[in-house]
PDB file of C-alpha atoms in Angstrom:
ATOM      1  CA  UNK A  20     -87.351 -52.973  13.522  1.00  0.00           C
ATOM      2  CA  UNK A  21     -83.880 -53.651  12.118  1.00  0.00           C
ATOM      3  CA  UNK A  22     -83.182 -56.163   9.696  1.00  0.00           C
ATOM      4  CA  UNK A  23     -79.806 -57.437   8.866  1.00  0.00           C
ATOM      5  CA  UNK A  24     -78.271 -60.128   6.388  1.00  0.00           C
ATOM      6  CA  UNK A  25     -75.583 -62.833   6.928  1.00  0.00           C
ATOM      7  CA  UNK A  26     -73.411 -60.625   4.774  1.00  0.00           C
ATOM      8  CA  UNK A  27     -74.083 -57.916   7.550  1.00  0.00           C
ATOM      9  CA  UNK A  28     -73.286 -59.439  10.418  1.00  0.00           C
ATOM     10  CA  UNK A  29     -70.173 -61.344   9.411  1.00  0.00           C
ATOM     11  CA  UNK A  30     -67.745 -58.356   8.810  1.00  0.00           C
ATOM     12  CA  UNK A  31     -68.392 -57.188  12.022  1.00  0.00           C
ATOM     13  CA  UNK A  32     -68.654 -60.716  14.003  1.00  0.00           C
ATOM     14  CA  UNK A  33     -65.032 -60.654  12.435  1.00  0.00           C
ATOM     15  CA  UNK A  34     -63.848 -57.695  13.230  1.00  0.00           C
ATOM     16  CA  UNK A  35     -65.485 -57.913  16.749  1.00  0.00           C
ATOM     17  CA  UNK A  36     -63.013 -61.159  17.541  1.00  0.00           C
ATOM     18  CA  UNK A  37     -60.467 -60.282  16.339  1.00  0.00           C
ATOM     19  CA  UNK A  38     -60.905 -60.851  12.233  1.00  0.00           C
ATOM     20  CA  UNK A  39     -59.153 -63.785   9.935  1.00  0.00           C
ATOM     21  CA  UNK A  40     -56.233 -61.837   8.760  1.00  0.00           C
ATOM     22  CA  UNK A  41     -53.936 -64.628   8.684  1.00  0.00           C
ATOM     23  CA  UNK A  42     -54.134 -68.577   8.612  1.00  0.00           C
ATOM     24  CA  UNK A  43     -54.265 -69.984  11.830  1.00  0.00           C
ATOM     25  CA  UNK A  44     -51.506 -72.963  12.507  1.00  0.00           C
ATOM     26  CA  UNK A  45     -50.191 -74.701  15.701  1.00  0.00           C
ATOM     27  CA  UNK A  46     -46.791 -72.841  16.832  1.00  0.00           C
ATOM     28  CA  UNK A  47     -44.303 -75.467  17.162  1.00  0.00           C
ATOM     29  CA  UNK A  48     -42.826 -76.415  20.766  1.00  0.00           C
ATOM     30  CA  UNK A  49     -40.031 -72.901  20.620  1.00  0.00           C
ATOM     31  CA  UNK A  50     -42.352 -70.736  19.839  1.00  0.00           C
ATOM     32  CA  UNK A  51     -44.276 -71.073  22.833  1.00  0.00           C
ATOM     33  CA  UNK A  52     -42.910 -68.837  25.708  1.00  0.00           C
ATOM     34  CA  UNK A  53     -43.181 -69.710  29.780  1.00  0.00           C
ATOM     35  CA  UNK A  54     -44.689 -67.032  31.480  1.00  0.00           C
ATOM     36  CA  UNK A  55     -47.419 -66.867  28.435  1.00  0.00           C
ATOM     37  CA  UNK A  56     -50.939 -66.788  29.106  1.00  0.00           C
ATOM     38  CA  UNK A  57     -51.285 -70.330  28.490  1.00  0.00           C
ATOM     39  CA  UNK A  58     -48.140 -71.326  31.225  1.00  0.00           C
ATOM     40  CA  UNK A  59     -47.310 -70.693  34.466  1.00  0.00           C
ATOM     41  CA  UNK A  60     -43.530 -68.434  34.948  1.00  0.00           C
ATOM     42  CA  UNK A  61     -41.836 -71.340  35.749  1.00  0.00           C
ATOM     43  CA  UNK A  62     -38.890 -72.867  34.051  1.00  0.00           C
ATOM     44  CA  UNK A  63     -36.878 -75.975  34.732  1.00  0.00           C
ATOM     45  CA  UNK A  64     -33.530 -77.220  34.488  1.00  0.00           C
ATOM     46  CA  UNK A  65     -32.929 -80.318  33.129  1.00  0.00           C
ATOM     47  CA  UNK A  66     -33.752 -83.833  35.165  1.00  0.00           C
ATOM     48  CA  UNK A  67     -36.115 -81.504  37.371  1.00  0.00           C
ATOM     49  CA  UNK A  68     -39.283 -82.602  34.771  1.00  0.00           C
ATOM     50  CA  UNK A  69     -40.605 -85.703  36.362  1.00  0.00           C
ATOM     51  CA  UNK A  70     -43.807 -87.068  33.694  1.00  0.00           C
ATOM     52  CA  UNK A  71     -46.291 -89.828  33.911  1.00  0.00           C
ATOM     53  CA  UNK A  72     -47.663 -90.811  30.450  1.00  0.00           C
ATOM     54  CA  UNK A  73     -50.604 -93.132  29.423  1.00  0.00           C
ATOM     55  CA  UNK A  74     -52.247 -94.577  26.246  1.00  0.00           C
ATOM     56  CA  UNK A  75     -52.746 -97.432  24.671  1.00  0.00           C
ATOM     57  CA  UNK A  76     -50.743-100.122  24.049  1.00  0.00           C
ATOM     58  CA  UNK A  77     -49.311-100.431  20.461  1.00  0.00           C
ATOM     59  CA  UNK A  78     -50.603-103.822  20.177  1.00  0.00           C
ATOM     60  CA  UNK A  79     -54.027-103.241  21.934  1.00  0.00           C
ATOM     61  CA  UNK A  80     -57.162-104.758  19.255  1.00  0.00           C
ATOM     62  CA  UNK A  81     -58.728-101.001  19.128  1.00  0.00           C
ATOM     63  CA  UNK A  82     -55.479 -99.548  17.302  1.00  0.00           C
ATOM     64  CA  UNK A  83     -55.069-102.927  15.295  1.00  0.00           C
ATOM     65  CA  UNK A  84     -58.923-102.897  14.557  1.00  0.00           C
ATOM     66  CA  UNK A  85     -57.985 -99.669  12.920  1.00  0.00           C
ATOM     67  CA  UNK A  86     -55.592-101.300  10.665  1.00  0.00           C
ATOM     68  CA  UNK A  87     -52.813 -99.774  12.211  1.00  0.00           C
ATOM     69  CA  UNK A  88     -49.633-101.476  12.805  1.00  0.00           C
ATOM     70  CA  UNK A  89     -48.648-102.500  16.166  1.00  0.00           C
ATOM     71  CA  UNK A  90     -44.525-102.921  15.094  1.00  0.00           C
ATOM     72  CA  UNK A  91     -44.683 -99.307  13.910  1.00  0.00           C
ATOM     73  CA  UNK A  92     -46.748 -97.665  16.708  1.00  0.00           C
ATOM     74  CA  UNK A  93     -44.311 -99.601  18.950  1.00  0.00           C
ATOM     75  CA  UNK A  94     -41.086 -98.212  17.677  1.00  0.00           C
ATOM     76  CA  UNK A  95     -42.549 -95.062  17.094  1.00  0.00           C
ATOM     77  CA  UNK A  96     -44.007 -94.364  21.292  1.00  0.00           C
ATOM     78  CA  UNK A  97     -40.390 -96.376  22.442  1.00  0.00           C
ATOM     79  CA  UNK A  98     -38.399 -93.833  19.806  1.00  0.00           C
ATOM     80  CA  UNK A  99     -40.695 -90.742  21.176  1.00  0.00           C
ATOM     81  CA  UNK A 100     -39.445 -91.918  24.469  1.00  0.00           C
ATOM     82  CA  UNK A 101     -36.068 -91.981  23.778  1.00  0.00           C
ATOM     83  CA  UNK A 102     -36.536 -88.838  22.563  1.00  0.00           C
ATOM     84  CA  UNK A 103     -38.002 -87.618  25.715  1.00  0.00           C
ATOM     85  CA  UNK A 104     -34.770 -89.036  28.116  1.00  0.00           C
ATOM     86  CA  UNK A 105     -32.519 -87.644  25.365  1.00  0.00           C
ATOM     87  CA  UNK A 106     -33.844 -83.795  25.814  1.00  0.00           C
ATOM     88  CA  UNK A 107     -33.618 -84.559  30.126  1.00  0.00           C
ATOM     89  CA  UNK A 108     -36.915 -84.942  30.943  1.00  0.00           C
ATOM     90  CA  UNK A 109     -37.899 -87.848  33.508  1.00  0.00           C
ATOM     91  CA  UNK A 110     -40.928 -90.008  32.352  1.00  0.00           C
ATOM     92  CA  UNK A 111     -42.936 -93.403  33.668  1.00  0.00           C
ATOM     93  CA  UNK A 112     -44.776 -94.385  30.515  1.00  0.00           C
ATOM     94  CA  UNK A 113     -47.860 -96.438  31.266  1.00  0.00           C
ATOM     95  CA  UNK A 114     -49.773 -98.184  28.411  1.00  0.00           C
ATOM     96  CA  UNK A 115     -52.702-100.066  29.521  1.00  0.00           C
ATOM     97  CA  UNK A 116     -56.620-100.317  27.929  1.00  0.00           C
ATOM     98  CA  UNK A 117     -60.025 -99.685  29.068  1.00  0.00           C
ATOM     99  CA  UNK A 118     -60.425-103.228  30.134  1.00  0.00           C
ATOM    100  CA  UNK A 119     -57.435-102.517  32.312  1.00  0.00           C
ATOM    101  CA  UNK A 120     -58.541-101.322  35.883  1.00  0.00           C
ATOM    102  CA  UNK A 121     -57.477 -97.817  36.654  1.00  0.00           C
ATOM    103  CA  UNK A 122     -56.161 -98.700  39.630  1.00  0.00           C
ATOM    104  CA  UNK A 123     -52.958 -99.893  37.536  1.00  0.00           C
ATOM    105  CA  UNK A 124     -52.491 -96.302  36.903  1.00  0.00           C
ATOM    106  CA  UNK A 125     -53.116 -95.363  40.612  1.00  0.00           C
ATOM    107  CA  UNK A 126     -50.430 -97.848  41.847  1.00  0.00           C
ATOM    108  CA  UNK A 127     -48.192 -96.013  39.191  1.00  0.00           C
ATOM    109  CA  UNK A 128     -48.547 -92.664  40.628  1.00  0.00           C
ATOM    110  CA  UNK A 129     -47.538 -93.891  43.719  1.00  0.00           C
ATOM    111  CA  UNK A 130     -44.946 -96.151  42.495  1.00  0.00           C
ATOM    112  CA  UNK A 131     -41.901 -95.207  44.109  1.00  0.00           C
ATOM    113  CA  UNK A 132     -38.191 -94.579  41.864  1.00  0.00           C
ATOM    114  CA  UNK A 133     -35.282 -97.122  41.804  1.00  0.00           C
ATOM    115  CA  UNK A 134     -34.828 -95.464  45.012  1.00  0.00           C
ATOM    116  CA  UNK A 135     -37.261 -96.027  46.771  1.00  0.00           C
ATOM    117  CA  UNK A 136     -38.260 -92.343  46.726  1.00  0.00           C
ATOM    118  CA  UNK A 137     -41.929 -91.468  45.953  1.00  0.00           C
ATOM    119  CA  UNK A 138     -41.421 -89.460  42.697  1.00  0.00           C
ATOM    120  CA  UNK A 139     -43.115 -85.586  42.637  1.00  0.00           C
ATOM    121  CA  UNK A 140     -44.959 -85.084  39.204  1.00  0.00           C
ATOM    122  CA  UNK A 141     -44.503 -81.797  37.676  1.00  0.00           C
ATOM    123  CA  UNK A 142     -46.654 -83.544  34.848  1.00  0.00           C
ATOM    124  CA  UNK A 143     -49.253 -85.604  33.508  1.00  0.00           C
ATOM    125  CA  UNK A 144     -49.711 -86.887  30.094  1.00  0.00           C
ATOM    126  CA  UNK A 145     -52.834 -88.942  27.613  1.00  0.00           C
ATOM    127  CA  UNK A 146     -52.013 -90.542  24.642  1.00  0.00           C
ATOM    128  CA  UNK A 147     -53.899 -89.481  21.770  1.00  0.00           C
ATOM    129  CA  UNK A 148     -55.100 -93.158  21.338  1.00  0.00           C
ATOM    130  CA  UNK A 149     -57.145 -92.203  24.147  1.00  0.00           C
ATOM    131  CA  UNK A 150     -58.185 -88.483  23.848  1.00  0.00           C
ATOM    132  CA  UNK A 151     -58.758 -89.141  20.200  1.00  0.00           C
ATOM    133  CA  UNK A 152     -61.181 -92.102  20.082  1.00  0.00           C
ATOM    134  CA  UNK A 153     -64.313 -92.292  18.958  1.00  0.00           C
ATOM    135  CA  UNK A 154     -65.272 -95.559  21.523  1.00  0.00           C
ATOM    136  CA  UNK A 155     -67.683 -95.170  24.173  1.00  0.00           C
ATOM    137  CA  UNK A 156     -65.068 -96.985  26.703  1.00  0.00           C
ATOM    138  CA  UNK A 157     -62.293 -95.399  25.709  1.00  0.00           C
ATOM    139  CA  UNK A 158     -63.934 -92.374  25.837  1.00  0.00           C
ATOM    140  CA  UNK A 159     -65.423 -93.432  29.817  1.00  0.00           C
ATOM    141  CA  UNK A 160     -61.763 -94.127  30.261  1.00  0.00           C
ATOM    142  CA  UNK A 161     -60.117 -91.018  28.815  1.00  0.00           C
ATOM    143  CA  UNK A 162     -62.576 -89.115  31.528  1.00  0.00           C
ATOM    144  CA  UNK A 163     -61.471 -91.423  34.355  1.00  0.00           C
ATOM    145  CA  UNK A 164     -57.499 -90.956  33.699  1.00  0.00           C
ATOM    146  CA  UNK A 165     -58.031 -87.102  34.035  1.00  0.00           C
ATOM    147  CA  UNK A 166     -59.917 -87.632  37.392  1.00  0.00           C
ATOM    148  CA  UNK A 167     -57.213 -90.117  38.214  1.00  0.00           C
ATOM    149  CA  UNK A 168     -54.404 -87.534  38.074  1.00  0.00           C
ATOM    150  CA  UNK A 169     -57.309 -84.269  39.840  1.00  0.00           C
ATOM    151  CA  UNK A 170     -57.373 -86.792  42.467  1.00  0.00           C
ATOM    152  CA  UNK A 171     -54.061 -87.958  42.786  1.00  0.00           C
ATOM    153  CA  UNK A 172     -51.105 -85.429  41.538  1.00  0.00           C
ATOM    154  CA  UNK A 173     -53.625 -81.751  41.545  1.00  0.00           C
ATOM    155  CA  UNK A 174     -50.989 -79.524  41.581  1.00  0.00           C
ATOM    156  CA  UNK A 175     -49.587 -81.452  37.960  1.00  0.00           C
ATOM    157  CA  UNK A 176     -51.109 -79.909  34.955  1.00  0.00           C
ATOM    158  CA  UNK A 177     -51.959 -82.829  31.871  1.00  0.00           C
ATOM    159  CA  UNK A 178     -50.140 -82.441  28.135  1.00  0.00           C
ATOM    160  CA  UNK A 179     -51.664 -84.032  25.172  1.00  0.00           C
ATOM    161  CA  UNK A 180     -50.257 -85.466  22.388  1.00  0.00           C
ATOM    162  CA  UNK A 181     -51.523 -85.570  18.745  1.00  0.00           C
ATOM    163  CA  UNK A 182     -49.818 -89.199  17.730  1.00  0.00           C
ATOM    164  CA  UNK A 183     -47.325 -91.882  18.724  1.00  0.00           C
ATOM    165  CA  UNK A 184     -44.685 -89.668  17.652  1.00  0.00           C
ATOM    166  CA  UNK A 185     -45.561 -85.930  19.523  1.00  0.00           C
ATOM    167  CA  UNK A 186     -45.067 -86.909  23.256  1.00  0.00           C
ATOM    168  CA  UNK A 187     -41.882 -84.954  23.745  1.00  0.00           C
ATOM    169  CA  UNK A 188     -43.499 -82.050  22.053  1.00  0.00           C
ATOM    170  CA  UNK A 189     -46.248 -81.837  24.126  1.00  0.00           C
ATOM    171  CA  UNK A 190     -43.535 -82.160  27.102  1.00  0.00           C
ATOM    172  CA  UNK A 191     -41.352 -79.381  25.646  1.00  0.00           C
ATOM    173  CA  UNK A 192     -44.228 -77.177  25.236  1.00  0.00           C
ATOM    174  CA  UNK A 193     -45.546 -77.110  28.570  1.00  0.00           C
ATOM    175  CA  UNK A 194     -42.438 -77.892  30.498  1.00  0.00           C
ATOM    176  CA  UNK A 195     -39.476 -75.436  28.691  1.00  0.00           C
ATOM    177  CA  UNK A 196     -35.949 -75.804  29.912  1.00  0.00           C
ATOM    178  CA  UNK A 197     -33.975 -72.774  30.805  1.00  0.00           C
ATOM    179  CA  UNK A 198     -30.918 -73.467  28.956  1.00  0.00           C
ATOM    180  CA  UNK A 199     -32.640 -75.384  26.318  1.00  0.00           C
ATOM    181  CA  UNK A 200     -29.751 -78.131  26.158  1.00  0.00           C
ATOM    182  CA  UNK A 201     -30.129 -81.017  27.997  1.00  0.00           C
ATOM    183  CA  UNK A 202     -27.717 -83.536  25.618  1.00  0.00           C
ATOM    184  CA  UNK A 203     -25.459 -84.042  28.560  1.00  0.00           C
ATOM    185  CA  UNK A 204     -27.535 -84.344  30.750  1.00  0.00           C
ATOM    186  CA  UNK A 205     -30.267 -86.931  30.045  1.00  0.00           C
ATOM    187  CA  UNK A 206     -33.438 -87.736  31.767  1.00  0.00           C
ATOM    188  CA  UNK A 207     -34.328 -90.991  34.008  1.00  0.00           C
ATOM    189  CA  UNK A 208     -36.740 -93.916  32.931  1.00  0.00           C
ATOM    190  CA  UNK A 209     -39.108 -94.080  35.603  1.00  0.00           C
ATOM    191  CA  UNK A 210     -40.329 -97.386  34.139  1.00  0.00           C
ATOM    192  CA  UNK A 211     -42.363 -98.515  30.700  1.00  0.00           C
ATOM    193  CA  UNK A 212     -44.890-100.623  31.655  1.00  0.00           C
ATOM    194  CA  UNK A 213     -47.637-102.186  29.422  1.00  0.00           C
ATOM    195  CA  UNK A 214     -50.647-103.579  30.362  1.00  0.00           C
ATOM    196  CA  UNK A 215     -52.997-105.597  28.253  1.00  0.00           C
ATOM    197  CA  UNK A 216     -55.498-108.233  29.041  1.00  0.00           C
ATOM    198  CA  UNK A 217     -56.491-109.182  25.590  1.00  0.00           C
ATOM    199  CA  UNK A 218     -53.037-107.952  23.357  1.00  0.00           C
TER     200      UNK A 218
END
C-alpha cells in the first residue's frame, strides 16, 4: 500500500496542470487575439458588429436595495454606451427586471432598425446586475435570457460584463476590429429601452 501526504501530492498536482509560476490576471481587451482558442477567426470592420445588451435598470429596487446609486449607475451604462457607438459597434440596449416578462426581450430581437430591416446579431450581451446576483429571480431570469438568445439568435455567441462600466470591453474582446480604429466611423443606436414595473 502507498501512502502519500498533502505535501506529496501538491507539487505534482502542480506540475501536472501546468504549475503557479506566475499570478494569474484578466488580459485586458488587446491582448486577446481572434483566431485564439477562445474566438472564432473572424474579424470585423467597423458598423458590421450589430449587439443586443440586457440588465437591469439603474433605478430598478434590487440595485437601490444594495445601496447603490441609480444617478451614477445611469450615467455610467449611458457613458459605457457611448463608448460602445464611439469605437463603431452597433448596439440595442435593453434594461428591464425579473418582474418584466421576457417576452419584452423577444419582441427586441425581432425589433426591426429605423429601417425597417430586421437587424442580424453577431452578438448577445448580460449585464452583470444579472449574471452577478445572488436573488433567486434574478438568478431564474439570468437562465431564461440565455435560453432567450439559444432560441432566438443561435448562431450569436453572449459577452459578459463585470460592471456598469465594462460593456464595451466585453464587446471589444469578443468582437475585434481589423483596423482597430473606428473614430470616424461610429456605430448605430439600435434603441435604449428601459423597462420597469416597479422603478
Amino acid at each position: 500500500m502507498c501512502s502519500f501526504t498533502l505535501r506529496d501530492v501538491l507539487p505534482l498536482t502542480f506540475s501536472l496542470i501546468g504549475g503557479l509560476s506566475a499570478p494569474v490576471s484578466a488580459a485586458p481587451f488587446n491582448q486577446v487575439q481572434a483566431g485564439s482558442d477562445a474566438f472564432p477567426n473572424k474579424q470585423y470592420n467597423c458598423g458590421e458588429v450589430n449587439i443586443i445588451f440586457t440588465g437591469l435598470p439603474a433605478s430598478h429596487p434590487i440595485l437601490t436595495s444594495q445601496g447603490l446609486d441609480p444617478a451614477l449607475i445611469n450615467a455610467s451604462i449611458r457613458a459605457n454606451t457611448d463608448e460602445i457607438l464611439r469605437l463603431g459597434y452597433n448596439i440595442r440596449a435593453v434594461l428591464m427586471g425579473p418582474e418584466v416578462p421576457i417576452s419584452h426581450l423577444i419582441d427586441q430581437i425581432h425589433a426591426p432598425d429605423s429601417q425597417g430591416r430586421e437587424i442580424p446579431w453577431t452578438g448577445t450581451g448580460v449585464g452583470f446586475g444579472v449574471r452577478g446576483s445572488n436573488r433567486e429571480d434574478v438568478t431564474i431570469r439570468f437562465g431564461e435570457i440565455i435560453q432567450t438568445y439559444r432560441d432566438q439568435v443561435p448562431s450569436a455567441p453572449t459577452v459578459f460584463d463585470y460592471d456598469p462600466n465594462s460593456a464595451s470591453w466585453a464587446i471589444q474582446s469578443r468582437f475585434p476590429f481589423v483596423g482597430g480604429d473606428c473614430s470616424t466611423t461610429p456605430g448605430k443606436d439600435l434603441g435604449f429601452d428601459v423597462y420597469c414595473d416597479i422603478c
